[in-house]
Amino acid sequence: MTRASDPADVRARGSLLLPTRITPWVRWLAVASLLANSLLILTGGLVRLTGSGLGCPTWPRCTAESWTNTPEMGAHGVIEFGNRLLTFLLAAVAVLTFLAVLRLRDRHRDLFRIALVLGLGIPLQAVVGGITVLTGLNPWVVGIHYLISGAMIALATVLVNRTRRRSLSTVQEAERPGQAPTHRRTVRRLMVGMGVLTVLVLYLGTLVTGTGPHAGDDSSARHAFDAYLITRAHAVPVYLVVTTVLLGLFLARRQRWPVPVASSLQLVLAVLVLQALIGYYQYFNGVPVVAVALHLVGSAVLVWAVARTVEKGFAVTRTEGMVPGPAPDSRGARTTAARG
């Protein structure tokens, strides 16, 4: 006969939706938040690249008479309305993520705050998207729309890192604080420099896109920048961030930086090289739609890779929290890490 579960043990574990510790469900939702916000960049890019930015000509309705697209609006209406529907998926993931960390707020207040900001970012994005439509796809507003998505991806990445570090013993050990004490300042300065340069790359990238042919609709306004000069300006911080990453890899090898930081820098370099190849291809081939779409996806991957590296760099060089504390926030984490 199977013995009934101990009520105290059930209370300690909490429910699936409202756990009292970091479970695989919490980690999965953190990843889902990351993927959903990354998907928004792809679908938003497809709206622009297919000229469907005004497929639904008004907001919050799709037309003055209908909340949804109509057959007369054709493919552009389907694509734009489909992009709007993604908001509901994002909202569902955000709500589930918030519930998953709600009962963890006393022990892991930072996770609660990140989930709250991610949730509040959904209506903010919806409103900015509406302003984008109402202003006829003003390129400045479109750029803000994209940059908010980038910030959401970065926050979701931090959530993924921290839920893993606090519940998987192997990750907790590899990313324990207090590493590289003699090089702490160097590591952190390099992380800050890489992060700031990446933000500059993304911002100038929005200006390049807003100047080019893929503004979202034939009647849309475009930036008045010289396409050649703004593209060159966009390339400058790219060269600088590549140089920063190469310097980091050199110092990581010479000064024996923590493995999580060194391996993360290698990933960032790989993403940068791939992005550069796609960028040069689209520049010399008249910015074809497929290449631009791949470049947009690559930008989301770059945000993830850089945010992941910066967060790890600061985590492993923390001086606080070095006193041995409780076991990872997951029972049997050493035996279940591979399944997490």
Tab-separated table of C-alpha atoms in Angstrom:
chain	number	residue	atom	x	y	z
A	1	MET	CA	0.000	0.000	0.000
A	2	THR	CA	1.303	3.443	-0.891
A	3	ARG	CA	1.551	5.783	2.083
A	4	ALA	CA	-0.193	9.134	1.680
A	5	SER	CA	2.035	12.147	1.288
A	6	ASP	CA	2.977	13.943	4.459
A	7	PRO	CA	0.886	17.160	4.595
A	8	ALA	CA	3.894	19.064	5.898
A	9	ASP	CA	5.953	17.864	2.931
A	10	VAL	CA	3.224	18.898	0.504
A	11	ARG	CA	3.092	22.370	2.056
A	12	ALA	CA	6.902	22.626	1.846
A	13	ARG	CA	6.865	21.846	-1.860
A	14	GLY	CA	3.871	24.015	-2.649
A	15	SER	CA	1.712	23.571	-5.731
A	16	LEU	CA	2.860	23.535	-9.344
A	17	LEU	CA	1.599	27.045	-10.061
A	18	LEU	CA	2.586	28.461	-6.666
A	19	PRO	CA	5.748	26.632	-5.598
A	20	THR	CA	7.559	27.517	-2.399
A	21	ARG	CA	10.981	26.725	-3.819
A	22	ILE	CA	12.669	26.984	-7.209
A	23	THR	CA	11.439	23.943	-9.111
A	24	PRO	CA	11.985	22.790	-12.711
A	25	TRP	CA	8.646	24.503	-13.470
A	26	VAL	CA	10.070	27.857	-12.340
A	27	ARG	CA	13.189	27.341	-14.438
A	28	TRP	CA	11.109	26.326	-17.450
A	29	LEU	CA	8.958	29.457	-17.185
A	30	ALA	CA	12.081	31.615	-17.033
A	31	VAL	CA	13.193	30.062	-20.319
A	32	ALA	CA	9.675	30.462	-21.748
A	33	SER	CA	9.794	34.185	-20.897
A	34	LEU	CA	13.087	34.478	-22.727
A	35	LEU	CA	11.824	32.664	-25.821
A	36	ALA	CA	8.492	34.506	-25.950
A	37	ASN	CA	10.114	37.937	-25.788
A	38	SER	CA	12.639	36.886	-28.422
A	39	LEU	CA	9.791	35.702	-30.654
A	40	LEU	CA	8.302	39.194	-30.507
A	41	ILE	CA	11.386	40.588	-32.247
A	42	LEU	CA	11.037	38.002	-35.017
A	43	THR	CA	7.321	38.590	-35.605
A	44	GLY	CA	7.772	42.360	-35.417
A	45	GLY	CA	10.533	42.054	-37.983
A	46	LEU	CA	8.327	40.011	-40.276
A	47	VAL	CA	5.659	42.719	-40.062
A	48	ARG	CA	8.178	45.295	-41.240
A	49	LEU	CA	9.846	43.108	-43.861
A	50	THR	CA	6.551	42.140	-45.504
A	51	GLY	CA	5.310	45.740	-45.548
A	52	SER	CA	2.492	44.810	-43.143
A	53	GLY	CA	3.145	47.493	-40.560
A	54	LEU	CA	-0.171	49.174	-41.331
A	55	GLY	CA	-1.985	45.932	-42.132
A	56	CYS	CA	-4.229	46.917	-39.244
A	57	PRO	CA	-4.448	50.679	-39.852
A	58	THR	CA	-5.641	51.652	-36.374
A	59	TRP	CA	-5.342	50.645	-32.704
A	60	PRO	CA	-6.530	49.074	-30.446
A	61	ARG	CA	-8.995	47.821	-33.074
A	62	CYS	CA	-7.653	46.397	-36.316
A	63	THR	CA	-10.037	48.661	-38.244
A	64	ALA	CA	-12.537	51.282	-37.145
A	65	GLU	CA	-15.305	48.638	-37.283
A	66	SER	CA	-13.492	45.396	-36.373
A	67	TRP	CA	-11.179	44.093	-33.659
A	68	THR	CA	-9.803	41.512	-36.091
A	69	ASN	CA	-8.481	41.610	-39.618
A	70	THR	CA	-10.935	41.178	-42.480
A	71	PRO	CA	-10.555	39.186	-45.740
A	72	GLU	CA	-10.377	42.428	-47.701
A	73	MET	CA	-7.169	43.349	-45.882
A	74	GLY	CA	-5.340	40.383	-47.397
A	75	ALA	CA	-2.047	38.919	-46.164
A	76	HIS	CA	-0.869	42.193	-44.600
A	77	GLY	CA	-3.854	42.197	-42.263
A	78	VAL	CA	-3.252	38.573	-41.285
A	79	ILE	CA	0.424	39.197	-40.515
A	80	GLU	CA	-0.133	42.371	-38.481
A	81	PHE	CA	-3.080	40.910	-36.553
A	82	GLY	CA	-1.084	37.737	-35.898
A	83	ASN	CA	1.674	39.852	-34.397
A	84	ARG	CA	-0.868	41.516	-32.124
A	85	LEU	CA	-2.179	38.141	-30.993
A	86	LEU	CA	1.319	37.286	-29.730
A	87	THR	CA	0.642	39.728	-26.897
A	88	PHE	CA	-1.753	37.200	-25.379
A	89	LEU	CA	0.915	34.484	-25.412
A	90	LEU	CA	3.378	36.859	-23.787
A	91	ALA	CA	0.790	37.827	-21.176
A	92	ALA	CA	0.037	34.192	-20.351
A	93	VAL	CA	3.726	33.377	-19.881
A	94	ALA	CA	4.235	36.531	-17.805
A	95	VAL	CA	1.311	35.715	-15.501
A	96	LEU	CA	2.469	32.130	-14.980
A	97	THR	CA	6.013	33.330	-14.278
A	98	PHE	CA	4.757	35.864	-11.746
A	99	LEU	CA	2.680	33.209	-9.977
A	100	ALA	CA	5.639	30.829	-9.953
A	101	VAL	CA	7.789	33.264	-7.962
A	102	LEU	CA	5.017	34.871	-5.894
A	103	ARG	CA	5.599	32.655	-2.848
A	104	LEU	CA	9.368	33.019	-3.267
A	105	ARG	CA	9.317	36.792	-2.837
A	106	ASP	CA	10.663	36.787	0.732
A	107	ARG	CA	13.578	34.468	0.004
A	108	HIS	CA	14.246	35.540	-3.602
A	109	ARG	CA	12.968	39.107	-3.810
A	110	ASP	CA	14.994	39.858	-6.951
A	111	LEU	CA	13.261	37.053	-8.880
A	112	PHE	CA	9.890	38.458	-7.849
A	113	ARG	CA	10.857	41.944	-9.016
A	114	ILE	CA	12.149	40.705	-12.375
A	115	ALA	CA	8.950	38.725	-12.992
A	116	LEU	CA	6.881	41.780	-12.059
A	117	VAL	CA	8.771	44.037	-14.488
A	118	LEU	CA	8.471	41.424	-17.248
A	119	GLY	CA	4.729	41.335	-16.646
A	120	LEU	CA	4.375	45.110	-16.699
A	121	GLY	CA	6.410	45.209	-19.896
A	122	ILE	CA	3.635	43.436	-21.828
A	123	PRO	CA	1.035	46.245	-21.631
A	124	LEU	CA	3.826	48.771	-22.135
A	125	GLN	CA	4.794	47.052	-25.379
A	126	ALA	CA	1.157	46.921	-26.463
A	127	VAL	CA	0.755	50.667	-25.913
A	128	VAL	CA	4.021	51.500	-27.704
A	129	GLY	CA	2.928	49.226	-30.542
A	130	GLY	CA	-0.351	51.120	-30.732
A	131	ILE	CA	1.478	54.453	-30.818
A	132	THR	CA	3.633	53.027	-33.603
A	133	VAL	CA	0.546	52.366	-35.722
A	134	LEU	CA	-1.173	55.658	-34.855
A	135	THR	CA	1.957	57.615	-35.828
A	136	GLY	CA	2.179	55.869	-39.206
A	137	LEU	CA	5.185	53.703	-38.201
A	138	ASN	CA	7.300	56.615	-37.055
A	139	PRO	CA	10.842	55.165	-37.122
A	140	TRP	CA	11.734	56.684	-33.732
A	141	VAL	CA	8.783	54.955	-32.088
A	142	VAL	CA	9.548	51.706	-33.911
A	143	GLY	CA	13.081	51.892	-32.536
A	144	ILE	CA	11.767	52.318	-28.980
A	145	HIS	CA	9.469	49.319	-29.537
A	146	TYR	CA	12.476	47.191	-30.499
A	147	LEU	CA	14.709	48.414	-27.657
A	148	ILE	CA	12.040	47.594	-25.059
A	149	SER	CA	12.001	44.049	-26.439
A	150	GLY	CA	15.772	43.941	-26.064
A	151	ALA	CA	15.500	45.028	-22.429
A	152	MET	CA	12.860	42.348	-21.796
A	153	ILE	CA	15.127	39.678	-23.297
A	154	ALA	CA	17.985	40.834	-21.057
A	155	LEU	CA	15.780	40.681	-17.947
A	156	ALA	CA	14.478	37.237	-18.869
A	157	THR	CA	18.079	36.087	-19.325
A	158	VAL	CA	18.945	37.254	-15.819
A	159	LEU	CA	15.915	35.334	-14.535
A	160	VAL	CA	17.102	32.163	-16.290
A	161	ASN	CA	20.618	32.508	-14.879
A	162	ARG	CA	19.513	33.104	-11.303
A	163	THR	CA	16.872	30.377	-11.145
A	164	ARG	CA	19.434	27.869	-12.387
A	165	ARG	CA	22.178	29.064	-10.036
A	166	ARG	CA	19.943	28.857	-6.983
A	167	SER	CA	18.433	25.461	-7.640
A	168	LEU	CA	21.066	23.376	-9.444
A	169	SER	CA	24.062	22.425	-7.321
A	170	THR	CA	26.441	22.051	-10.268
A	171	VAL	CA	25.643	25.551	-11.505
A	172	GLN	CA	25.805	26.946	-7.969
A	173	GLU	CA	29.274	25.508	-7.497
A	174	ALA	CA	30.611	26.678	-10.869
A	175	GLU	CA	29.203	30.204	-10.406
A	176	ARG	CA	29.868	30.633	-6.693
A	177	PRO	CA	30.748	34.187	-5.558
A	178	GLY	CA	34.230	35.284	-4.589
A	179	GLN	CA	36.060	33.994	-7.653
A	180	ALA	CA	38.936	35.912	-9.291
A	181	PRO	CA	39.340	38.222	-6.254
A	182	THR	CA	42.504	39.858	-7.598
A	183	HIS	CA	40.902	40.574	-10.963
A	184	ARG	CA	37.407	41.493	-9.760
A	185	ARG	CA	37.580	45.101	-10.938
A	186	THR	CA	38.963	44.137	-14.349
A	187	VAL	CA	36.242	41.557	-14.939
A	188	ARG	CA	33.466	43.930	-13.956
A	189	ARG	CA	34.773	46.841	-15.978
A	190	LEU	CA	34.990	44.667	-19.045
A	191	MET	CA	31.434	43.424	-18.464
A	192	VAL	CA	30.143	47.008	-18.198
A	193	GLY	CA	32.039	48.075	-21.320
A	194	MET	CA	30.702	45.147	-23.318
A	195	GLY	CA	27.153	45.810	-22.149
A	196	VAL	CA	27.227	49.531	-22.941
A	197	LEU	CA	28.724	48.948	-26.389
A	198	THR	CA	26.081	46.324	-27.156
A	199	VAL	CA	23.301	48.774	-26.283
A	200	LEU	CA	24.922	51.312	-28.619
A	201	VAL	CA	25.117	48.685	-31.393
A	202	LEU	CA	21.415	47.919	-31.010
A	203	TYR	CA	20.397	51.586	-30.923
A	204	LEU	CA	22.363	52.482	-34.056
A	205	GLY	CA	20.945	49.351	-35.660
A	206	THR	CA	17.434	50.790	-35.243
A	207	LEU	CA	18.583	53.944	-37.050
A	208	VAL	CA	19.997	51.882	-39.908
A	209	THR	CA	16.743	49.954	-40.239
A	210	GLY	CA	14.666	53.128	-40.027
A	211	THR	CA	16.745	54.647	-42.825
A	212	GLY	CA	16.605	51.626	-45.119
A	213	PRO	CA	13.905	50.241	-47.405
A	214	HIS	CA	12.182	48.033	-44.801
A	215	ALA	CA	10.234	50.645	-42.875
A	216	GLY	CA	7.099	48.476	-42.618
A	217	ASP	CA	4.921	50.117	-45.260
A	218	ASP	CA	5.503	51.954	-48.528
A	219	SER	CA	3.918	55.100	-47.120
A	220	SER	CA	5.890	55.020	-43.853
A	221	ALA	CA	8.238	57.790	-42.839
A	222	ARG	CA	11.948	57.032	-42.822
A	223	HIS	CA	14.952	58.578	-41.141
A	224	ALA	CA	16.687	61.207	-43.251
A	225	PHE	CA	20.163	59.900	-42.468
A	226	ASP	CA	22.612	59.073	-45.212
A	227	ALA	CA	22.344	55.289	-45.494
A	228	TYR	CA	26.086	54.836	-46.063
A	229	LEU	CA	27.141	57.017	-43.133
A	230	ILE	CA	24.657	55.607	-40.621
A	231	THR	CA	25.685	52.073	-41.567
A	232	ARG	CA	29.327	53.004	-41.006
A	233	ALA	CA	28.417	54.552	-37.657
A	234	HIS	CA	26.638	51.327	-36.702
A	235	ALA	CA	29.776	49.340	-37.529
A	236	VAL	CA	32.054	51.343	-35.198
A	237	PRO	CA	30.648	50.030	-31.876
A	238	VAL	CA	30.506	46.571	-33.428
A	239	TYR	CA	34.280	46.705	-33.955
A	240	LEU	CA	34.697	48.014	-30.404
A	241	VAL	CA	32.593	45.300	-28.797
A	242	VAL	CA	34.464	42.620	-30.762
A	243	THR	CA	37.738	44.133	-29.547
A	244	THR	CA	36.412	44.159	-25.979
A	245	VAL	CA	35.418	40.501	-26.164
A	246	LEU	CA	38.783	39.516	-27.646
A	247	LEU	CA	40.525	41.428	-24.854
A	248	GLY	CA	38.353	39.618	-22.337
A	249	LEU	CA	39.240	36.232	-23.782
A	250	PHE	CA	42.942	37.120	-23.703
A	251	LEU	CA	42.734	38.227	-20.064
A	252	ALA	CA	40.573	35.251	-19.145
A	253	ARG	CA	43.270	32.893	-20.382
A	254	ARG	CA	46.181	34.867	-18.969
A	255	GLN	CA	44.652	35.592	-15.568
A	256	ARG	CA	42.635	32.374	-15.260
A	257	TRP	CA	39.211	33.962	-15.019
A	258	PRO	CA	36.300	31.757	-13.873
A	259	VAL	CA	35.250	29.202	-16.472
A	260	PRO	CA	31.618	30.439	-16.716
A	261	VAL	CA	32.865	33.897	-17.723
A	262	ALA	CA	35.448	32.646	-20.227
A	263	SER	CA	33.035	30.221	-21.909
A	264	SER	CA	30.318	32.882	-22.069
A	265	LEU	CA	32.715	35.301	-23.751
A	266	GLN	CA	33.478	32.643	-26.371
A	267	LEU	CA	29.753	32.368	-27.083
A	268	VAL	CA	29.421	36.148	-27.444
A	269	LEU	CA	32.308	36.201	-29.917
A	270	ALA	CA	30.692	33.446	-32.011
A	271	VAL	CA	27.399	35.370	-32.135
A	272	LEU	CA	29.190	38.597	-33.083
A	273	VAL	CA	31.057	36.899	-35.926
A	274	LEU	CA	27.841	35.385	-37.266
A	275	GLN	CA	26.031	38.726	-37.007
A	276	ALA	CA	28.881	40.477	-38.809
A	277	LEU	CA	28.789	37.976	-41.659
A	278	ILE	CA	25.025	38.388	-42.075
A	279	GLY	CA	25.336	42.178	-41.812
A	280	TYR	CA	27.985	42.419	-44.506
A	281	TYR	CA	26.033	40.053	-46.749
A	282	GLN	CA	22.851	42.100	-46.529
A	283	TYR	CA	24.747	45.374	-47.032
A	284	PHE	CA	26.457	44.232	-50.235
A	285	ASN	CA	23.363	42.462	-51.624
A	286	GLY	CA	20.719	45.157	-51.331
A	287	VAL	CA	19.353	44.159	-47.883
A	288	PRO	CA	17.349	41.071	-48.944
A	289	VAL	CA	14.421	40.202	-46.698
A	290	VAL	CA	15.730	36.807	-45.549
A	291	ALA	CA	19.107	38.223	-44.551
A	292	VAL	CA	17.499	41.095	-42.640
A	293	ALA	CA	15.213	38.638	-40.831
A	294	LEU	CA	18.207	36.522	-39.838
A	295	HIS	CA	20.013	39.645	-38.652
A	296	LEU	CA	17.024	40.542	-36.469
A	297	VAL	CA	16.976	37.068	-34.938
A	298	GLY	CA	20.720	37.361	-34.427
A	299	SER	CA	20.228	40.628	-32.554
A	300	ALA	CA	17.952	38.851	-30.065
A	301	VAL	CA	20.551	36.100	-29.670
A	302	LEU	CA	23.233	38.751	-29.137
A	303	VAL	CA	21.218	40.405	-26.360
A	304	TRP	CA	20.819	37.010	-24.685
A	305	ALA	CA	24.496	36.111	-25.005
A	306	VAL	CA	25.749	39.468	-23.696
A	307	ALA	CA	23.219	39.688	-20.842
A	308	ARG	CA	24.067	36.108	-19.862
A	309	THR	CA	27.778	36.913	-19.774
A	310	VAL	CA	27.453	40.194	-17.888
A	311	GLU	CA	25.201	38.633	-15.245
A	312	LYS	CA	27.573	35.729	-14.730
A	313	GLY	CA	30.578	38.053	-14.598
A	314	PHE	CA	29.044	40.060	-11.762
A	315	ALA	CA	27.731	36.964	-9.970
A	316	VAL	CA	31.038	35.119	-9.734
A	317	THR	CA	32.935	38.225	-8.591
A	318	ARG	CA	30.550	39.169	-5.789
A	319	THR	CA	32.246	39.583	-2.433
A	320	GLU	CA	29.068	39.217	-0.422
A	321	GLY	CA	27.424	35.838	0.027
A	322	MET	CA	30.728	33.984	0.309
A	323	VAL	CA	29.852	32.450	3.688
A	324	PRO	CA	28.609	28.866	3.184
A	325	GLY	CA	24.840	28.988	3.168
A	326	PRO	CA	21.985	26.526	2.820
A	327	ALA	CA	21.911	23.871	0.157
A	328	PRO	CA	20.559	24.756	-3.287
A	329	ASP	CA	16.879	25.624	-3.289
A	330	SER	CA	15.813	22.261	-4.645
A	331	ARG	CA	15.781	18.951	-2.836
A	332	GLY	CA	18.140	16.434	-4.311
A	333	ALA	CA	19.539	18.985	-6.716
A	334	ARG	CA	22.813	17.067	-7.114
A	335	THR	CA	20.947	14.048	-8.422
A	336	THR	CA	18.388	15.955	-10.505
A	337	ALA	CA	20.585	18.679	-12.023
A	338	ALA	CA	20.769	16.857	-15.328
A	339	ARG	CA	16.984	16.758	-15.522
A	340	GLY	CA	16.596	20.504	-14.749
